[in-house]
């Protein structure tokens, strides 16, 4: 007998007793034509008749029935919902065991809605069990979190060595689930999931990976493992990994720039995490420019400049994010200058990020700009559609969303098309959709997406005609002029914009773009590369190009 606690004892069936009962039932079935061919199932019913939650033990031999029971024909799913299951006693015992190990909210949310559909006992001391769940979400969650616990419960009750559980969806009519029940289940699931997520976030916030991680200022989720690599950031990722492996030796300083929300912060913090794990003796400090400035002001006010300098100079890797906010802050620029010199002179690694390249930081001291250009400067480009979808799937996998939903590719494509230029915005749309699906128990489908964000606009497909029209709207230069031989400055500039957009958005080869503009592919290549270099140096031009690309995307999506 297995003790359940609090006055309950569970009658389990040992393999030896189970075999005796099976033989007894087989003999009874051979005398009963109606039960012929049901010896195994009849034996199951004998076993089930001994699975009871009783006060005090009952000898197993005393429970042996005089005649074997016959398994009734399986009822339809609808009738099972309203009639007593032939496995009710067994399922009650399993639930009792699980309730002893789970909290009441977890038991009510995940275990109570399940139903036992079928049990098959084998002569080799194993059993097969089929359990029905009311939703795909519940099935996936219970299978991944409680499968082992449930196997042990069935083993104890049936007295077998192995139990294989098959999880399926209950095929019940719509009327079996009234609206109040759906709302109640949605609320229960939402509360449970939110509670679990809150605990995980609290654990991450209060107990980061190591004390060194906590002191460094790094966020646990920004690692190389969680960074999605694509053509738009492949070079930046490779350079960052090389620096993480040999800090202070390869590419010092390391300056990374790109538009907002493209993963600069993630990449520079990944360097810090990698260095902490693979170089135990190194000290890493991540700081934003704003935090650095506030620390400086506080140190001046409290006359603790020596402590401030020790904090930022007696380290091995300094990571400063959003360096563009140094513009116009003369005292902070001076302190950064001396800190940079102190670290670089000792071969300590300096890592900087900005939304613009150094030369485009107009109000930054020339001596700082020149030092930022000593090492390696890389930029992160806009991610393409497939890269944005990969980012969404990585996020879903990291946050356990793949266990809760079937991630429809059409939905992922729609979300990726909504945010072509900002990964933070992309993830924000995904978070909004996931929250609605969980809290309101809605499917992760285009129906939910259209209700939340509106239907996709399919009126136009992006091609060279759309790009030329938008360039005309922005610059006033017509498509005919863009394709013509005019070389006026304003016409040439507009033509360069159109060529750049065709290359970036349509992914056309240079010969194909040359046919559009009636020019040699070498001329197209020169125009594209020239504008690409100018963008890196001219922030106003970069904004103009980004505006054109955004309009092209919005026109079609």
Coordinates of C-alpha atoms in Angstrom, one line a residue:
X1 CA 0.0 0.0 0.0
X2 CA 1.2 3.5 -0.8
X3 CA 0.6 6.2 1.8
X4 CA -1.1 9.3 0.4
X5 CA -1.2 11.2 3.7
X6 CA -4.0 12.6 5.9
X7 CA -5.7 9.2 6.5
X8 CA -5.9 8.0 2.9
X9 CA -4.3 4.7 1.7
X10 CA -4.1 3.7 -1.9
X11 CA -4.7 0.0 -3.0
X12 CA -2.1 -0.6 -5.7
X13 CA -1.9 -3.8 -7.7
X14 CA 1.4 -5.6 -7.8
X15 CA 2.5 -7.5 -11.0
X16 CA 2.1 -10.9 -9.4
X17 CA -1.4 -10.2 -8.1
X18 CA -2.2 -8.6 -11.5
X19 CA -1.2 -11.8 -13.4
X20 CA -3.3 -13.9 -11.0
X21 CA -6.3 -11.7 -11.6
X22 CA -5.7 -11.7 -15.4
X23 CA -5.8 -15.5 -15.4
X24 CA -8.9 -15.6 -13.3
X25 CA -10.7 -13.2 -15.5
X26 CA -9.6 -15.2 -18.6
X27 CA -11.2 -18.3 -17.2
X28 CA -14.4 -16.4 -16.5
X29 CA -14.5 -14.9 -19.9
X30 CA -14.1 -18.3 -21.6
X31 CA -17.4 -19.3 -20.0
X32 CA -19.1 -16.1 -21.0
X33 CA -19.8 -15.8 -24.7
X34 CA -20.7 -12.1 -24.3
X35 CA -17.3 -11.3 -23.0
X36 CA -15.3 -13.5 -25.4
X37 CA -12.2 -11.7 -26.8
X38 CA -12.3 -9.1 -24.0
X39 CA -10.0 -11.0 -21.5
X40 CA -7.4 -8.2 -21.4
X41 CA -10.0 -5.4 -21.0
X42 CA -11.9 -7.6 -18.5
X43 CA -8.8 -7.9 -16.5
X44 CA -8.4 -4.2 -16.6
X45 CA -11.9 -3.8 -15.1
X46 CA -10.9 -6.2 -12.3
X47 CA -7.9 -4.1 -11.6
X48 CA -9.9 -0.9 -11.6
X49 CA -12.3 -2.4 -9.1
X50 CA -9.4 -2.5 -6.7
X51 CA -8.3 1.0 -7.2
X52 CA -10.1 2.8 -4.3
X53 CA -9.4 5.5 -1.9
X54 CA -10.4 3.9 1.4
X55 CA -10.0 4.6 5.1
X56 CA -8.0 1.7 6.2
X57 CA -6.6 -1.1 4.1
X58 CA -8.6 -4.0 2.5
X59 CA -6.8 -7.2 1.7
X60 CA -6.3 -7.6 -2.0
X61 CA -7.7 -11.1 -2.1
X62 CA -10.9 -9.9 -0.5
X63 CA -11.5 -7.6 -3.4
X64 CA -11.5 -10.4 -6.1
X65 CA -15.0 -10.5 -7.7
X66 CA -16.8 -13.7 -8.2
X67 CA -17.4 -12.9 -11.9
X68 CA -15.3 -10.8 -14.2
X69 CA -16.6 -7.5 -15.3
X70 CA -17.1 -6.8 -19.0
X71 CA -15.8 -3.5 -20.5
X72 CA -18.8 -1.6 -21.9
X73 CA -18.6 -0.3 -25.5
X74 CA -16.9 3.0 -25.6
X75 CA -19.3 5.9 -25.6
X76 CA -19.1 8.7 -28.0
X77 CA -17.2 11.8 -26.9
X78 CA -20.4 13.7 -26.3
X79 CA -21.8 11.0 -24.1
X80 CA -18.5 10.7 -22.2
X81 CA -18.9 14.3 -21.2
X82 CA -22.2 13.6 -19.6
X83 CA -21.9 10.0 -18.4
X84 CA -19.6 8.2 -15.9
X85 CA -16.4 7.0 -17.4
X86 CA -15.4 3.3 -17.0
X87 CA -12.1 4.6 -15.7
X88 CA -13.5 7.0 -13.2
X89 CA -12.0 5.2 -10.1
X90 CA -8.6 5.1 -11.7
X91 CA -8.7 8.7 -12.8
X92 CA -9.9 9.8 -9.4
X93 CA -6.9 8.0 -7.8
X94 CA -4.5 9.7 -10.3
X95 CA -5.9 13.1 -9.5
X96 CA -5.7 12.5 -5.8
X97 CA -2.0 11.7 -6.1
X98 CA -1.3 14.8 -8.3
X99 CA -3.3 17.1 -6.0
X100 CA -0.9 16.1 -3.2
X101 CA 2.1 17.4 -5.2
X102 CA 0.6 20.5 -6.9
X103 CA -0.7 23.8 -5.6
X104 CA -4.5 24.2 -5.8
X105 CA -4.4 26.8 -8.6
X106 CA -2.1 24.6 -10.7
X107 CA -4.2 21.5 -10.1
X108 CA -7.4 23.3 -11.0
X109 CA -6.0 25.0 -14.0
X110 CA -4.1 22.1 -15.6
X111 CA -5.2 18.7 -14.2
X112 CA -8.9 19.1 -13.4
X113 CA -10.0 19.8 -17.0
X114 CA -8.3 16.6 -18.3
X115 CA -10.1 13.3 -18.9
X116 CA -9.0 9.7 -19.1
X117 CA -10.1 8.2 -22.4
X118 CA -8.5 4.8 -22.6
X119 CA -6.2 2.4 -20.7
X120 CA -4.5 -0.7 -22.3
X121 CA -2.6 -3.1 -20.0
X122 CA 0.0 -5.4 -21.5
X123 CA 1.2 -8.7 -20.2
X124 CA 4.8 -7.5 -20.1
X125 CA 4.1 -5.3 -17.1
X126 CA 3.5 -2.0 -19.0
X127 CA 0.4 0.1 -19.8
X128 CA -0.7 2.6 -22.5
X129 CA -2.9 5.5 -21.4
X130 CA -4.7 8.1 -23.5
X131 CA -5.6 11.4 -21.9
X132 CA -7.8 14.1 -23.5
X133 CA -7.3 17.8 -23.1
X134 CA -9.8 20.6 -23.8
X135 CA -7.3 22.7 -25.8
X136 CA -4.1 22.5 -27.7
X137 CA -2.6 25.0 -25.2
X138 CA -3.5 22.8 -22.2
X139 CA -2.3 19.7 -23.9
X140 CA 1.1 21.1 -24.7
X141 CA 1.6 22.6 -21.3
X142 CA 0.7 19.6 -19.3
X143 CA 2.6 17.2 -21.5
X144 CA 5.8 19.3 -21.1
X145 CA 5.4 20.0 -17.3
X146 CA 3.5 17.1 -15.7
X147 CA 4.0 14.1 -18.0
X148 CA 6.6 12.3 -15.7
X149 CA 4.5 13.0 -12.6
X150 CA 1.5 11.5 -14.2
X151 CA 3.4 8.5 -15.4
X152 CA 4.5 7.8 -11.8
X153 CA 0.9 8.1 -10.6
X154 CA -0.4 5.5 -13.1
X155 CA 2.5 3.2 -12.2
X156 CA 1.6 3.3 -8.6
X157 CA -2.1 2.7 -9.2
X158 CA -1.9 0.0 -11.9
X159 CA 1.2 -1.7 -10.4
X160 CA 3.1 -1.7 -13.7
X161 CA 6.7 -0.8 -14.4
X162 CA 6.2 1.5 -17.5
X163 CA 3.4 3.8 -18.6
X164 CA 3.2 5.4 -22.0
X165 CA 0.8 8.4 -22.2
X166 CA -0.7 9.7 -25.4
X167 CA -2.1 13.2 -25.3
X168 CA -5.0 14.1 -27.6
X169 CA -7.6 16.8 -28.0
X170 CA -11.2 16.1 -26.8
X171 CA -13.6 16.1 -29.7
X172 CA -16.5 17.6 -27.9
X173 CA -19.4 19.6 -29.3
X174 CA -19.5 23.3 -29.0
X175 CA -22.4 23.2 -26.4
X176 CA -20.2 21.2 -24.1
X177 CA -18.2 24.4 -23.5
X178 CA -20.5 27.4 -22.7
X179 CA -19.1 30.9 -22.8
X180 CA -18.8 31.3 -19.0
X181 CA -16.6 28.2 -18.9
X182 CA -14.3 29.6 -21.7
X183 CA -13.9 32.9 -19.9
X184 CA -13.2 31.2 -16.6
X185 CA -10.6 29.0 -18.2
X186 CA -9.0 31.9 -20.0
X187 CA -8.8 33.8 -16.7
X188 CA -7.2 30.8 -14.9
X189 CA -4.7 30.3 -17.6
X190 CA -3.8 34.0 -17.8
X191 CA -3.4 34.2 -14.0
X192 CA -1.2 31.1 -13.9
X193 CA 1.0 32.1 -16.8
X194 CA 1.4 35.7 -15.6
X195 CA 2.3 34.4 -12.1
X196 CA 4.9 32.1 -13.6
X197 CA 6.4 34.8 -15.8
X198 CA 6.5 37.2 -12.9
X199 CA 8.4 34.7 -10.8
X200 CA 10.9 34.1 -13.6
X201 CA 11.4 37.8 -14.2
X202 CA 11.8 38.3 -10.4
X203 CA 14.4 35.5 -10.2
X204 CA 16.3 37.1 -13.1
X205 CA 16.2 40.5 -11.6
X206 CA 17.1 39.4 -8.0
X207 CA 19.6 36.6 -8.8
X208 CA 21.3 37.2 -12.1
X209 CA 23.7 34.5 -13.4
X210 CA 26.6 35.4 -11.2
X211 CA 27.7 38.2 -8.9
X212 CA 30.1 39.3 -11.6
X213 CA 27.2 39.7 -14.0
X214 CA 25.3 41.7 -11.5
X215 CA 28.2 44.0 -10.9
X216 CA 28.8 44.5 -14.6
X217 CA 25.4 46.0 -15.4
X218 CA 24.7 43.4 -18.1
X219 CA 21.2 42.1 -18.7
X220 CA 21.0 38.2 -18.7
X221 CA 19.0 37.9 -21.9
X222 CA 21.5 39.7 -24.1
X223 CA 23.8 36.9 -25.1
X224 CA 25.2 35.6 -28.4
X225 CA 23.0 32.5 -28.1
X226 CA 19.9 34.7 -28.3
X227 CA 21.2 36.9 -31.1
X228 CA 19.7 36.2 -34.5
X229 CA 22.4 36.5 -37.2
X230 CA 21.5 37.4 -40.8
X231 CA 23.0 39.2 -43.8
X232 CA 22.1 42.6 -42.2
X233 CA 24.3 42.0 -39.2
X234 CA 26.7 39.1 -40.0
X235 CA 29.8 41.2 -40.1
X236 CA 29.0 43.0 -36.9
X237 CA 28.3 39.7 -35.2
X238 CA 31.6 38.2 -36.4
X239 CA 33.6 41.2 -35.2
X240 CA 31.9 41.2 -31.8
X241 CA 32.6 37.5 -31.3
X242 CA 36.3 38.1 -32.2
X243 CA 36.5 40.9 -29.7
X244 CA 34.9 38.8 -27.0
X245 CA 37.4 36.0 -27.6
X246 CA 40.4 38.4 -27.4
X247 CA 39.4 41.6 -25.7
X248 CA 41.9 44.4 -25.9
X249 CA 43.8 42.7 -28.7
X250 CA 41.4 42.5 -31.7
X251 CA 39.8 45.8 -32.8
X252 CA 40.2 48.3 -30.0
X253 CA 38.1 50.4 -29.8
X254 CA 35.1 48.8 -31.3
X255 CA 32.4 51.2 -32.6
X256 CA 29.1 49.9 -33.7
X257 CA 26.3 52.1 -35.2
X258 CA 22.9 51.7 -36.7
X259 CA 19.3 52.9 -36.5
X260 CA 17.3 52.4 -33.3
X261 CA 16.0 49.0 -32.5
X262 CA 18.4 46.9 -34.6
X263 CA 20.2 45.0 -31.9
X264 CA 23.2 47.2 -31.1
X265 CA 22.7 47.0 -27.3
X266 CA 22.1 43.2 -27.5
X267 CA 25.4 42.7 -29.4
X268 CA 27.7 44.8 -27.2
X269 CA 26.3 43.2 -24.1
X270 CA 26.8 39.8 -25.6
X271 CA 30.5 40.6 -25.8
X272 CA 30.5 41.3 -22.0
X273 CA 28.6 38.0 -21.2
X274 CA 31.0 36.0 -23.3
X275 CA 34.1 37.6 -21.7
X276 CA 32.8 36.9 -18.2
X277 CA 32.2 33.3 -19.0
X278 CA 35.4 32.6 -20.8
X279 CA 37.8 34.9 -19.0
X280 CA 37.2 34.5 -15.3
X281 CA 39.8 37.2 -14.3
X282 CA 38.4 40.0 -16.4
X283 CA 36.2 42.8 -15.1
X284 CA 33.4 44.1 -17.3
X285 CA 31.3 47.3 -17.0
X286 CA 28.3 48.2 -19.2
X287 CA 26.9 51.7 -18.9
X288 CA 24.8 54.0 -20.9
X289 CA 26.0 57.5 -21.6
X290 CA 23.3 58.9 -19.4
X291 CA 24.3 56.8 -16.5
X292 CA 28.0 57.7 -17.0
X293 CA 27.0 61.4 -17.0
X294 CA 24.9 61.0 -13.8
X295 CA 27.7 59.2 -12.0
X296 CA 30.1 62.0 -13.0
X297 CA 27.7 64.7 -11.7
X298 CA 27.1 62.9 -8.5
X299 CA 30.9 62.3 -8.0
X300 CA 31.6 66.0 -8.5
X301 CA 28.8 67.0 -6.1
X302 CA 30.1 64.7 -3.4
X303 CA 33.8 65.3 -4.1
X304 CA 34.4 61.6 -4.9
X305 CA 36.1 61.9 -8.3
X306 CA 38.8 59.4 -7.3
X307 CA 36.2 56.7 -6.7
X308 CA 34.5 57.6 -10.0
X309 CA 37.8 57.2 -11.9
X310 CA 38.6 54.0 -10.2
X311 CA 35.2 52.6 -11.1
X312 CA 35.6 53.3 -14.8
X313 CA 39.4 52.9 -15.3
X314 CA 40.3 49.9 -13.2
X315 CA 38.4 47.5 -15.4
X316 CA 39.2 45.3 -18.4
X317 CA 36.2 46.0 -20.7
X318 CA 34.3 49.2 -20.8
X319 CA 31.0 49.2 -22.8
X320 CA 29.3 52.6 -23.3
X321 CA 25.9 52.6 -25.0
X322 CA 24.3 55.5 -27.0
X323 CA 27.5 57.6 -27.2
X324 CA 25.7 60.1 -29.4
X325 CA 24.2 61.6 -26.2
X326 CA 27.7 63.0 -25.4
X327 CA 27.1 65.8 -28.0
X328 CA 27.1 69.2 -26.2
X329 CA 28.2 67.8 -22.9
X330 CA 31.7 69.2 -22.6
X331 CA 32.6 68.0 -19.1
X332 CA 31.4 64.5 -19.8
X333 CA 33.3 64.5 -23.1
X334 CA 36.5 65.5 -21.3
X335 CA 36.1 62.6 -18.7
X336 CA 35.3 60.1 -21.5
X337 CA 38.5 61.3 -23.3
X338 CA 40.7 60.7 -20.3
X339 CA 39.0 57.4 -19.4
X340 CA 39.5 56.2 -23.0
X341 CA 43.2 57.1 -23.0
X342 CA 43.7 55.4 -19.6
X343 CA 42.1 52.2 -20.8
X344 CA 43.4 52.1 -24.3
X345 CA 47.0 52.8 -23.1
X346 CA 46.7 49.6 -20.9
X347 CA 45.3 47.5 -23.8
X348 CA 41.9 47.4 -22.1
X349 CA 38.9 46.9 -24.5
X350 CA 36.6 49.9 -25.2
X351 CA 33.2 49.2 -26.9
X352 CA 31.0 52.0 -28.1
X353 CA 27.6 52.2 -29.7
X354 CA 25.7 55.0 -31.5
X355 CA 23.0 55.7 -34.0
X356 CA 25.5 57.4 -36.3
X357 CA 29.2 56.9 -37.3
X358 CA 31.7 59.0 -35.4
X359 CA 32.1 61.7 -38.2
X360 CA 28.4 62.3 -38.1
X361 CA 28.5 63.3 -34.5
X362 CA 28.7 67.0 -35.2
X363 CA 29.0 68.3 -31.7
X364 CA 31.6 65.8 -30.5
X365 CA 35.2 67.0 -29.9
X366 CA 37.5 66.2 -32.8
X367 CA 39.9 64.5 -30.5
X368 CA 37.2 62.1 -29.4
X369 CA 36.1 61.4 -33.0
X370 CA 39.6 60.6 -34.1
X371 CA 40.1 58.2 -31.2
X372 CA 36.8 56.4 -31.9
X373 CA 38.0 55.8 -35.4
X374 CA 41.3 54.2 -34.3
X375 CA 39.7 50.7 -34.2
X376 CA 37.0 49.0 -36.1
X377 CA 33.7 50.7 -37.1
X378 CA 30.8 48.5 -38.2
X379 CA 27.2 49.2 -38.9
X380 CA 24.0 47.1 -38.6
X381 CA 21.7 47.3 -41.6
X382 CA 18.0 46.8 -41.8
X383 CA 16.9 43.2 -41.4
X384 CA 15.1 41.6 -44.4
X385 CA 11.8 39.8 -44.1
X386 CA 13.2 36.3 -43.4
X387 CA 15.5 37.7 -40.7
X388 CA 12.6 39.5 -39.0
X389 CA 10.7 36.2 -39.0
X390 CA 13.7 34.4 -37.5
X391 CA 13.9 37.0 -34.8
X392 CA 10.2 36.5 -33.9
X393 CA 10.6 32.7 -33.8
X394 CA 13.7 33.0 -31.6
X395 CA 11.8 35.2 -29.2
X396 CA 8.9 32.8 -29.1
X397 CA 11.2 29.9 -28.4
X398 CA 13.0 31.8 -25.7
X399 CA 9.8 32.8 -23.9
X400 CA 8.1 29.3 -24.2
X401 CA 5.5 30.5 -26.7
X402 CA 6.0 27.5 -28.9
X403 CA 4.5 25.3 -26.1
X404 CA 1.4 27.5 -25.9
X405 CA 0.6 28.2 -29.5
X406 CA 1.1 26.8 -33.0
X407 CA 3.0 29.7 -34.7
X408 CA 1.3 30.0 -38.0
X409 CA 3.8 31.1 -40.7
X410 CA 1.2 33.5 -42.3
X411 CA 0.9 35.3 -38.9
X412 CA 4.7 35.5 -38.5
X413 CA 5.0 36.9 -42.0
X414 CA 2.3 39.5 -41.3
X415 CA 4.0 40.7 -38.1
X416 CA 7.4 40.8 -39.8
X417 CA 6.0 43.0 -42.6
X418 CA 4.5 45.5 -40.1
X419 CA 7.9 46.5 -38.7
X420 CA 10.6 46.5 -41.4
X421 CA 12.9 49.0 -39.6
X422 CA 12.7 48.4 -35.9
X423 CA 13.2 45.1 -34.0
X424 CA 11.8 46.6 -30.8
X425 CA 8.6 47.5 -32.5
X426 CA 8.5 44.1 -34.1
X427 CA 8.8 42.4 -30.7
X428 CA 6.2 44.8 -29.3
X429 CA 3.6 43.7 -31.9
X430 CA 4.4 40.1 -31.1
X431 CA 4.0 40.7 -27.4
X432 CA 0.6 42.3 -27.9
X433 CA -0.7 39.5 -30.0
X434 CA 0.6 36.8 -27.6
X435 CA -1.0 38.6 -24.6
X436 CA -4.4 38.8 -26.4
X437 CA -4.2 35.1 -27.3
X438 CA -3.4 34.1 -23.8
X439 CA -5.6 36.4 -21.8
X440 CA -8.7 36.0 -24.1
X441 CA -8.1 32.4 -25.1
X442 CA -8.0 33.3 -28.7
X443 CA -6.1 31.3 -31.5
X444 CA -2.8 32.4 -32.8
X445 CA -4.2 33.0 -36.2
X446 CA -4.8 35.6 -38.9
X447 CA -8.4 36.1 -37.6
X448 CA -7.0 37.3 -34.3
X449 CA -4.3 39.4 -36.1
X450 CA -6.7 41.1 -38.4
X451 CA -9.0 42.0 -35.4
X452 CA -6.0 43.4 -33.6
X453 CA -4.0 45.2 -36.3
X454 CA -6.4 45.3 -39.2
X455 CA -6.4 43.4 -42.5
X456 CA -3.2 43.5 -44.6
X457 CA -3.3 45.9 -47.5
X458 CA -2.9 44.0 -50.7
X459 CA -3.7 46.8 -53.1
X460 CA -0.1 47.2 -54.3
X461 CA 3.0 45.0 -54.7
X462 CA 6.3 46.6 -54.2
X463 CA 8.2 47.0 -57.6
X464 CA 10.3 49.6 -59.4
X465 CA 7.2 51.6 -60.4
X466 CA 6.1 52.1 -56.8
X467 CA 9.6 53.2 -55.9
X468 CA 9.9 55.6 -58.8
X469 CA 6.5 57.1 -57.9
X470 CA 7.5 57.6 -54.2
X471 CA 10.8 59.2 -55.2
X472 CA 8.9 61.6 -57.4
X473 CA 6.6 62.5 -54.5
X474 CA 9.6 63.2 -52.3
X475 CA 11.9 64.9 -54.7
X476 CA 9.6 66.2 -57.4
X477 CA 11.7 64.4 -60.1
X478 CA 9.5 62.4 -62.5
X479 CA 10.1 58.8 -63.5
X480 CA 10.9 59.9 -67.0
X481 CA 13.6 62.2 -65.7
X482 CA 15.0 59.5 -63.5
X483 CA 15.3 57.2 -66.4
X484 CA 16.6 59.9 -68.7
X485 CA 20.1 61.4 -69.4
X486 CA 19.7 64.5 -67.3
X487 CA 22.7 65.0 -65.0
X488 CA 21.6 68.0 -63.0
X489 CA 22.5 67.7 -59.3
X490 CA 18.9 67.3 -58.0
X491 CA 18.1 64.8 -60.7
X492 CA 21.2 62.7 -60.1
X493 CA 20.5 62.7 -56.3
X494 CA 17.0 61.5 -56.8
X495 CA 18.2 58.9 -59.3
X496 CA 20.7 57.6 -56.6
X497 CA 17.9 57.4 -54.1
X498 CA 15.8 55.3 -56.5
X499 CA 18.7 53.0 -57.4
X500 CA 19.5 52.5 -53.7
X501 CA 15.9 51.6 -52.9
X502 CA 15.6 49.2 -55.8
X503 CA 18.7 47.4 -54.6
X504 CA 17.7 47.3 -50.9
X505 CA 14.0 46.5 -51.2
X506 CA 13.7 44.5 -54.4
X507 CA 17.0 42.7 -54.1
X508 CA 17.6 43.1 -57.8
X509 CA 21.0 42.5 -59.5
X510 CA 22.8 45.5 -60.7
X511 CA 22.3 44.5 -64.4
X512 CA 18.5 44.3 -63.8
X513 CA 18.5 47.7 -62.2
X514 CA 20.6 49.0 -65.1
X515 CA 17.8 48.0 -67.5
X516 CA 15.3 50.0 -65.5
X517 CA 17.4 53.2 -65.7
X518 CA 18.9 52.5 -69.1
X519 CA 22.4 52.4 -67.8
X520 CA 25.4 50.0 -67.6
X521 CA 25.5 47.9 -64.4
X522 CA 28.9 49.4 -63.5
X523 CA 27.3 52.9 -63.4
X524 CA 24.5 51.5 -61.2
X525 CA 27.1 49.8 -58.9
X526 CA 29.0 53.1 -58.5
X527 CA 25.8 55.1 -57.7
X528 CA 24.7 52.5 -55.1
X529 CA 28.1 52.4 -53.4
X530 CA 28.5 56.1 -53.4
X531 CA 25.2 56.7 -51.7
X532 CA 25.9 53.9 -49.2
X533 CA 29.1 55.6 -48.1
X534 CA 27.5 59.0 -48.0
X535 CA 24.8 57.7 -45.7
X536 CA 27.4 56.6 -43.2
X537 CA 28.8 60.2 -43.0
X538 CA 25.7 62.3 -43.3
X539 CA 22.9 61.9 -40.8
X540 CA 20.5 64.1 -42.7
X541 CA 20.9 62.0 -45.8
X542 CA 20.5 58.9 -43.8
X543 CA 17.1 60.1 -42.5
X544 CA 16.0 61.0 -46.0
X545 CA 16.9 57.4 -47.2
X546 CA 15.2 55.8 -44.2
X547 CA 12.1 57.9 -44.9
X548 CA 12.0 56.7 -48.5
X549 CA 12.4 53.0 -47.5
X550 CA 9.7 53.4 -44.8
X551 CA 7.3 54.9 -47.3
X552 CA 8.0 52.1 -49.8
X553 CA 7.3 49.5 -47.1
X554 CA 4.1 51.3 -45.9
X555 CA 2.8 51.6 -49.4
X556 CA 2.7 47.8 -49.8
X557 CA 2.1 46.6 -46.2

